[in-house]
Coordinates of C-alpha atoms in Angstrom, one line a residue:
Chain A
X25 CA 67.7 104.4 120.2
X26 CA 65.3 106.7 118.0
X27 CA 67.3 108.1 115.2
X28 CA 70.1 105.7 113.7
X29 CA 71.0 108.7 111.4
X30 CA 72.1 111.7 113.6
X31 CA 71.0 114.2 110.7
X32 CA 67.8 116.2 111.2
X33 CA 64.7 114.1 110.2
X34 CA 63.8 115.3 106.5
X35 CA 67.3 115.9 105.1
X36 CA 68.0 112.5 103.6
X37 CA 64.3 112.6 102.1
X38 CA 63.6 113.0 98.0
X39 CA 65.6 115.4 96.8
X40 CA 63.3 117.5 94.7
X41 CA 61.8 119.6 97.9
X42 CA 62.4 123.2 97.2
X43 CA 63.1 123.6 100.8
X44 CA 66.3 121.4 100.6
X45 CA 68.1 123.9 98.4
X46 CA 67.4 127.3 100.5
X47 CA 69.8 128.6 102.8
X48 CA 70.0 127.3 106.4
X49 CA 70.3 130.9 107.7
X50 CA 67.4 132.0 105.8
X51 CA 65.0 129.2 107.1
X52 CA 66.3 129.1 110.8
X53 CA 65.4 133.0 110.8
X54 CA 62.0 132.3 109.4
X55 CA 61.2 129.3 111.5
X56 CA 61.9 131.0 114.7
X57 CA 60.2 134.2 113.4
X58 CA 57.1 132.3 112.6
X59 CA 57.1 130.2 116.2
X60 CA 57.8 133.3 118.4
X61 CA 54.9 134.9 116.2
X62 CA 52.3 132.3 116.5
X63 CA 53.2 131.3 120.3
X64 CA 51.0 134.2 121.7
X65 CA 47.8 133.4 120.0
X66 CA 45.4 132.5 122.1
X67 CA 41.7 132.2 120.4
X68 CA 40.3 129.1 118.9
X69 CA 39.7 130.7 115.5
X70 CA 43.4 132.3 115.3
X71 CA 45.1 128.8 116.1
X72 CA 43.1 127.0 113.6
X73 CA 43.8 129.2 110.9
X74 CA 47.6 129.4 111.9
X75 CA 47.2 125.4 111.5
X76 CA 45.4 125.9 108.3
X77 CA 48.2 128.1 106.9
X78 CA 51.0 125.6 108.2
X79 CA 49.0 122.9 106.4
X80 CA 49.3 124.8 103.4
X81 CA 53.1 125.3 103.6
X82 CA 53.7 121.8 104.4
X83 CA 51.6 120.7 101.1
X84 CA 53.2 123.3 99.1
X85 CA 56.6 121.8 100.0
X86 CA 55.3 118.5 98.3
X87 CA 56.6 115.8 98.3
X88 CA 56.1 115.5 102.0
X89 CA 57.8 112.2 103.1
X90 CA 56.4 109.9 105.1
X91 CA 59.2 110.5 107.9
X92 CA 57.3 114.2 108.5
X93 CA 54.2 112.3 109.8
X94 CA 56.1 109.9 111.8
X95 CA 57.7 113.3 113.6
X96 CA 54.5 115.0 114.1
X97 CA 53.3 112.0 115.7
X98 CA 56.2 112.2 118.4
X99 CA 55.4 116.0 118.7
X100 CA 51.6 115.2 119.7
X101 CA 52.6 113.0 122.1
X102 CA 53.4 115.7 124.6
X103 CA 50.0 117.4 123.6
X104 CA 48.0 114.1 124.2
X105 CA 49.6 114.5 127.9
X106 CA 48.4 117.9 128.2
X107 CA 45.1 117.3 126.6
X108 CA 44.8 114.5 129.4
X109 CA 45.9 116.5 132.4
X110 CA 45.0 120.1 131.5
X111 CA 41.3 119.5 132.2
X112 CA 42.1 118.3 135.6
X113 CA 41.2 121.2 138.1
X114 CA 40.8 120.9 142.0
X115 CA 38.7 123.7 142.3
X116 CA 35.1 123.8 140.7
X117 CA 34.0 126.4 138.4
X118 CA 30.9 127.7 136.1
X119 CA 33.1 125.3 133.3
X120 CA 33.0 122.2 135.4
X121 CA 31.5 119.3 133.4
X122 CA 32.2 116.5 135.9
X123 CA 33.5 116.1 139.2
X124 CA 34.9 112.9 141.3
X125 CA 37.2 112.2 144.0
X126 CA 37.9 116.0 144.5
X127 CA 38.9 116.2 140.8
X128 CA 36.9 118.4 138.4
X129 CA 37.0 118.4 134.8
X130 CA 36.8 121.9 133.2
X131 CA 35.4 122.4 129.4
X132 CA 37.4 125.5 129.5
X133 CA 40.9 123.8 130.2
X134 CA 39.6 121.3 127.7
X135 CA 39.5 124.3 125.0
X136 CA 42.7 125.8 125.9
X137 CA 44.4 122.4 125.9
X138 CA 42.9 122.0 121.9
X139 CA 44.1 125.6 121.4
X140 CA 47.7 124.5 122.3
X141 CA 47.3 121.4 120.1
X142 CA 46.5 123.3 117.3
X143 CA 49.4 126.1 117.8
X144 CA 51.6 123.2 118.8
X145 CA 51.4 121.4 115.4
X146 CA 51.4 124.5 113.4
X147 CA 55.0 126.0 114.8
X148 CA 55.8 122.0 114.9
X149 CA 55.4 121.4 111.5
X150 CA 57.0 124.3 109.9
X151 CA 60.1 124.1 112.0
X152 CA 60.2 120.7 111.3
X153 CA 60.0 121.3 107.4
X154 CA 62.5 124.4 107.2
X155 CA 65.3 123.4 109.8
X156 CA 64.9 119.6 109.3
X157 CA 65.6 119.6 105.7
X158 CA 69.2 121.0 105.9
X159 CA 72.3 119.1 107.2
X160 CA 73.1 119.7 110.7
X161 CA 76.4 121.0 109.4
X162 CA 74.4 123.7 107.3
X163 CA 72.4 124.4 110.5
X164 CA 75.3 124.7 112.4
X165 CA 77.0 127.0 110.0
X166 CA 74.2 129.3 109.4
X167 CA 74.3 129.6 113.4
X168 CA 77.8 131.1 113.2
X169 CA 76.4 133.2 110.4
X170 CA 73.7 134.3 112.4
X171 CA 76.4 135.4 115.1
X172 CA 75.8 132.9 117.8
X173 CA 79.1 132.8 119.8
X174 CA 81.7 130.7 118.2
X175 CA 82.0 128.6 121.3
X176 CA 78.7 127.3 121.6
X177 CA 78.7 126.5 117.7
X178 CA 82.2 124.7 118.4
X179 CA 80.3 122.6 121.1
X180 CA 77.5 121.7 119.0
X181 CA 80.0 120.2 116.2
X182 CA 82.3 118.6 118.6
X183 CA 79.4 117.1 120.4
X184 CA 78.0 115.8 117.1
X185 CA 81.1 114.3 115.8
X186 CA 81.4 112.5 119.1
X187 CA 77.8 111.3 119.5
X188 CA 78.0 108.6 116.8
X189 CA 81.5 107.3 118.3
X190 CA 80.0 107.0 121.5
X191 CA 76.9 105.1 120.4
X192 CA 78.8 102.6 118.8
X193 CA 80.7 102.2 122.1
X194 CA 77.8 101.9 124.0
X195 CA 76.6 99.6 121.7
X196 CA 79.7 97.4 122.0
X197 CA 79.4 97.6 125.9
X198 CA 75.5 96.3 125.9
X199 CA 76.2 93.5 123.4
X200 CA 79.1 92.3 125.6
X201 CA 76.6 92.4 128.2
X202 CA 74.1 90.6 126.4
X203 CA 76.8 88.1 125.5
X204 CA 77.2 87.2 129.3
X205 CA 73.8 86.6 129.7
X206 CA 72.3 90.1 131.2
X207 CA 68.5 90.1 130.7
X208 CA 67.3 93.5 131.7
X209 CA 64.8 92.4 133.9
X210 CA 63.5 95.5 136.5
X211 CA 65.6 95.0 139.5
X212 CA 68.2 96.5 141.7
X213 CA 71.0 94.4 140.1
X214 CA 69.5 95.4 136.7
X215 CA 70.2 99.0 137.6
X216 CA 73.7 98.4 138.8
X217 CA 74.7 96.9 135.9
X218 CA 73.0 99.8 133.7
X219 CA 75.1 101.8 135.9
X220 CA 78.0 100.0 135.5
X221 CA 77.7 100.2 131.7
X222 CA 77.1 103.9 131.8
X223 CA 80.0 104.3 134.1
X224 CA 82.1 102.8 131.1
X225 CA 80.7 104.7 128.8
X226 CA 81.8 107.5 130.8
X227 CA 85.4 106.2 131.4
X228 CA 85.7 105.4 127.6
X229 CA 84.3 109.1 126.7
X230 CA 87.1 110.4 129.2
X231 CA 90.2 108.7 128.1
X232 CA 89.1 109.6 124.6
X233 CA 88.9 113.4 125.7
X234 CA 92.2 113.0 127.2
X235 CA 93.8 111.8 123.9
X236 CA 92.1 114.0 121.3
X237 CA 92.5 116.9 123.6
X238 CA 96.5 116.5 123.9
X239 CA 96.7 115.8 120.3
X240 CA 94.8 118.8 119.2
X241 CA 97.0 121.0 121.7
X242 CA 100.1 119.6 120.1
X243 CA 99.1 120.4 116.9
X244 CA 98.4 124.2 117.6
X245 CA 94.7 124.0 118.6
X246 CA 93.8 127.6 120.3
X247 CA 90.3 126.9 121.1
X248 CA 88.5 127.5 117.6
X249 CA 88.1 125.5 114.3
X250 CA 87.5 128.2 111.2
X251 CA 84.3 126.9 109.9
X252 CA 84.3 127.2 105.7
X253 CA 81.3 128.3 104.0
X254 CA 81.0 130.2 101.0
X255 CA 80.1 133.9 101.6
X256 CA 76.6 134.7 100.0
X257 CA 76.7 138.2 98.8
X258 CA 74.5 137.7 96.1
X259 CA 71.5 140.2 95.4
X260 CA 69.1 137.2 94.3
X261 CA 69.6 135.5 97.7
X262 CA 69.2 139.0 99.4
X263 CA 65.8 139.6 97.8
X264 CA 64.7 135.9 98.5
X265 CA 65.5 136.4 102.3
X266 CA 63.9 139.6 102.3
X267 CA 60.9 138.2 100.8
X268 CA 60.5 135.1 103.1
X269 CA 60.9 137.1 106.1
X270 CA 58.2 139.7 105.1
X271 CA 56.1 137.3 104.1
X272 CA 56.3 135.3 107.3
X273 CA 55.8 138.6 108.8
X274 CA 52.5 139.5 106.8
X275 CA 51.1 136.0 107.8
X276 CA 51.9 136.8 111.5
X277 CA 50.1 140.2 111.4
X278 CA 47.4 138.5 109.5
X279 CA 46.9 135.8 112.3
X280 CA 47.2 138.5 114.9
X281 CA 44.3 140.6 113.3
X282 CA 42.0 137.2 113.2
X283 CA 43.1 136.8 116.7
X284 CA 42.2 140.4 117.6
X285 CA 38.9 140.2 116.1
X286 CA 37.9 136.9 117.3
X287 CA 38.6 138.3 120.9
X288 CA 36.2 141.6 120.1
X289 CA 33.6 139.4 118.9
X290 CA 34.2 136.9 122.2
X291 CA 33.6 140.0 124.2
X292 CA 31.1 141.6 122.4
X293 CA 29.0 138.2 122.8
Chain B
X27 CA 60.0 117.2 131.0
X28 CA 60.4 118.4 127.3
X29 CA 58.1 121.4 126.9
X30 CA 56.8 121.6 123.3
X31 CA 56.1 124.9 121.4
X32 CA 52.5 126.6 122.1
X33 CA 52.2 125.4 125.6
X34 CA 53.8 128.4 127.8
X35 CA 52.8 131.9 127.6
X36 CA 54.7 134.6 126.3
X37 CA 55.9 135.9 129.5
X38 CA 57.1 132.7 130.9
X39 CA 58.8 131.9 127.7
X40 CA 60.7 135.5 127.5
X41 CA 61.7 134.7 131.3
X42 CA 62.9 131.4 130.4
X43 CA 64.7 132.5 127.7
X44 CA 66.6 135.2 129.4
X45 CA 67.6 132.9 132.1
X46 CA 69.0 130.4 129.9
X47 CA 71.0 133.1 128.2
X48 CA 72.3 134.4 131.3
X49 CA 73.3 130.8 132.2
X50 CA 74.5 129.8 128.9
X51 CA 76.7 133.0 128.5
X52 CA 78.2 132.6 132.1
X53 CA 79.0 129.3 131.4
X54 CA 80.8 129.8 128.1
X55 CA 82.9 132.7 129.7
X56 CA 83.8 130.3 132.7
X57 CA 84.8 127.6 130.0
X58 CA 88.3 127.7 128.7
X59 CA 89.3 126.6 124.9
X60 CA 91.5 123.8 125.9
X61 CA 88.4 122.2 128.0
X62 CA 86.1 122.5 125.2
X63 CA 86.8 118.8 123.5
X64 CA 86.5 117.4 127.0
X65 CA 82.9 118.9 127.8
X66 CA 82.0 117.8 124.4
X67 CA 82.8 114.6 124.4
X68 CA 81.0 114.3 128.2
X69 CA 78.1 116.1 126.7
X70 CA 78.1 113.6 123.8
X71 CA 78.4 110.6 126.5
X72 CA 75.3 112.3 128.5
X73 CA 73.2 112.4 125.4
X74 CA 74.1 108.6 124.2
X75 CA 73.0 107.4 127.7
X76 CA 69.8 109.7 128.1
X77 CA 68.5 107.8 124.5
X78 CA 68.9 104.4 126.3
X79 CA 65.9 103.0 127.8
X80 CA 65.8 101.1 130.9
X81 CA 63.0 98.5 131.1
X82 CA 59.4 100.1 131.6
X83 CA 60.3 102.7 129.1
X84 CA 62.4 104.7 131.6
X85 CA 65.1 106.8 130.8
X86 CA 67.6 108.6 132.8
X87 CA 68.4 112.4 132.9
X88 CA 71.6 112.1 134.9
X89 CA 72.0 116.0 134.7
X90 CA 73.2 116.3 138.8
X91 CA 76.1 114.1 138.0
X92 CA 76.8 116.3 134.8
X93 CA 76.4 119.1 137.2
X94 CA 79.2 117.5 139.4
X95 CA 81.4 116.9 136.6
X96 CA 81.4 119.9 134.4
X97 CA 80.0 122.8 136.8
X98 CA 79.0 125.8 135.2
X99 CA 79.8 124.0 131.8
X100 CA 77.0 122.2 132.5
X101 CA 75.0 125.0 131.3
X102 CA 76.2 125.4 127.5
X103 CA 76.3 121.5 127.6
X104 CA 72.6 121.0 128.4
X105 CA 71.7 123.7 126.0
X106 CA 73.9 122.1 123.2
X107 CA 72.1 118.6 124.4
X108 CA 68.6 120.0 124.2
X109 CA 69.0 122.0 120.9
X110 CA 70.4 118.5 119.3
X111 CA 67.2 116.8 120.5
X112 CA 64.9 119.2 119.4
X113 CA 66.2 119.3 115.7
X114 CA 67.2 115.3 115.4
X115 CA 64.1 114.0 117.5
X116 CA 61.4 116.7 117.9
X117 CA 61.7 116.2 122.0
X118 CA 61.0 119.7 123.1
X119 CA 60.4 123.1 120.9
X120 CA 62.4 125.8 119.7
X121 CA 60.6 128.8 121.5
X122 CA 60.9 126.7 124.6
X123 CA 63.9 125.6 124.3
X124 CA 64.9 128.6 127.0
X125 CA 62.5 127.3 129.6
X126 CA 63.6 123.4 129.0
X127 CA 67.3 124.3 129.4
X128 CA 66.4 126.3 132.8
X129 CA 64.4 123.1 133.8
X130 CA 67.5 120.7 133.3
X131 CA 70.6 123.0 133.9
X132 CA 70.0 125.4 136.9
X133 CA 69.0 122.0 139.0
X134 CA 72.3 120.4 137.4
X135 CA 74.6 123.3 138.5
X136 CA 73.1 123.8 141.6
X137 CA 73.7 119.8 142.5
X138 CA 77.3 120.1 141.5
X139 CA 77.9 123.3 143.4
X140 CA 76.4 121.3 146.8
X141 CA 77.6 117.6 146.1
X142 CA 81.1 118.1 144.5
X143 CA 82.7 118.4 147.6
X144 CA 81.5 115.1 148.8
X145 CA 81.6 113.3 145.4
X146 CA 85.2 114.1 144.7
X147 CA 86.4 111.7 147.6
X148 CA 85.6 107.7 148.0
X149 CA 82.7 106.7 150.2
X150 CA 80.2 109.1 149.9
X151 CA 77.0 106.8 148.2
X152 CA 74.5 108.6 150.0
X153 CA 75.5 112.0 148.9
X154 CA 75.4 110.8 145.2
X155 CA 71.9 109.2 145.8
X156 CA 70.4 112.8 146.9
X157 CA 72.6 114.4 144.1
X158 CA 70.8 112.2 141.2
X159 CA 67.3 112.6 143.2
X160 CA 67.5 116.3 144.4
X161 CA 68.4 117.2 140.5
X162 CA 64.9 115.6 139.2
X163 CA 62.9 117.1 142.1
X164 CA 64.5 120.7 141.5
X165 CA 63.7 120.1 137.6
X166 CA 60.2 119.0 138.5
X167 CA 59.6 122.2 140.5
X168 CA 61.2 124.3 138.0
X169 CA 58.6 123.0 135.4
X170 CA 55.9 123.2 137.6
X171 CA 56.6 127.0 138.3
X172 CA 56.9 127.5 134.5
X173 CA 53.5 125.8 133.8
X174 CA 51.8 127.3 136.7
X175 CA 53.2 130.9 135.7
X176 CA 51.6 130.6 132.4
X177 CA 48.1 130.2 134.1
X178 CA 46.8 128.4 137.3
X179 CA 44.9 126.0 134.8
X180 CA 48.2 124.0 134.7
X181 CA 47.6 122.9 138.2
X182 CA 46.8 119.3 136.9
X183 CA 49.3 119.1 134.5
X184 CA 52.0 120.1 137.3
X185 CA 50.4 117.6 139.2
X186 CA 50.4 114.8 136.7
X187 CA 54.2 115.7 135.9
X188 CA 55.2 115.7 139.7
X189 CA 53.5 112.2 140.2
X190 CA 55.0 110.5 137.3
X191 CA 58.4 111.4 138.4
X192 CA 58.4 110.2 141.6
X193 CA 59.8 106.4 140.5
X194 CA 62.2 108.4 138.6
X195 CA 63.5 110.3 141.1
X196 CA 64.6 107.0 143.0
X197 CA 65.9 105.5 140.1
X198 CA 68.2 108.1 139.0
X199 CA 69.3 108.6 143.0
X200 CA 70.1 104.7 142.4
X201 CA 71.9 105.0 139.3
X202 CA 73.7 108.0 140.1
X203 CA 75.0 106.2 143.4
X204 CA 76.0 103.0 141.2
X205 CA 77.7 105.2 138.8
X206 CA 79.5 107.3 141.3
X207 CA 80.6 104.1 142.9
X208 CA 82.1 102.7 139.6
X209 CA 83.6 105.9 138.4
X210 CA 85.1 107.3 141.6
X211 CA 87.8 104.1 141.4
X212 CA 88.3 104.1 137.5
X213 CA 88.1 108.0 136.7
X214 CA 88.2 110.1 139.8
X215 CA 89.4 113.4 137.6
X216 CA 85.8 112.9 136.2
X217 CA 84.6 114.5 139.5
X218 CA 87.0 117.5 139.3
X219 CA 85.4 120.6 137.6
X220 CA 86.2 121.7 134.2

């Protein structure tokens, strides 16, 4: 399984990153605003500028842990798929560079794939830095403060708590299968064995849910856990929020200006 | 099928986000407070199972089965699972979360509505197979629609996606049928909607 520790990837990194002490709600707002602003860029120059700015943010949040680069590698696997498949077109055009077996490779599409790669890395690196440096509990409390429906917040918390327990159950079941001589070689028999093991995970989950539900109802559970967090009504925090949000808006406006100018230049040429 | 940030056009992202919000909102309204724990634990079970890779580096989605077990509650459950995957493992983006939810949740709810009447009784292995397979087919179709709505240049990407998921469709159908065969005897209540 990809992550043994079920917390955002940079949370357990070195403690002196300035982002770790910042308010999770503010970081989520900045990350979402930045992502929403950047996803509209469509010219190479603007995408490159966005990537450069995100790179500066990453370097400024030193020390950058190794885990950050490993996670960016995972993000780029999808972009590798895009770079390999987007240039494949089924109709010839003025931008076709090669053709074989009815498939035409388009350099315009390849350029578009590179723009997506730059944008995706620009957005992904900032989102990873901002959201990944708070614990999941802090992020969920932040969602609650940002007026996300309580039921949804509860569902995230309860799911997160139970994932670790069910991973251990699944690990025990698979270990038991291995001890009984199960070797996973691709066949219908292997699929049956996996299906039975998955079925047992569901059965254990359902049995647990029945017991826990009954216990909670008997203790007066009415559907909502009150989330305890400090009410942060400090002027210093408010000023930092405003500064971060205004700074993000300023960067987005600058990138849109670069986009507009480079589109105008391309049209002129 | 997790689409990252920066790939889709703004209209596609906005449409996906609005459709996902509508589905999640309706699912949360239908979800009763006393069923919250059951839904959370089943969501966790699905989350754990999707992390397990079969030989050939194949990992299952099982969202057809999830739709049968959870009904409309599959919508918020899928949204939670995808949000956790995005935050914890960087599978899928934040701006594309709405689109990713639509890709997985609408087929799940559809398959749940169509196949639950069969799967709550014993003996319907063929229905279980088609439940698993059709959920994947609909997800691939939905992902292709979102990709192509971002531009006709995505035709190669959509075709490659469809081709790579053909073996997954068959495996998912088989595994769903086998899981159904196990669960209908051990825990038939799982096939009653929440």
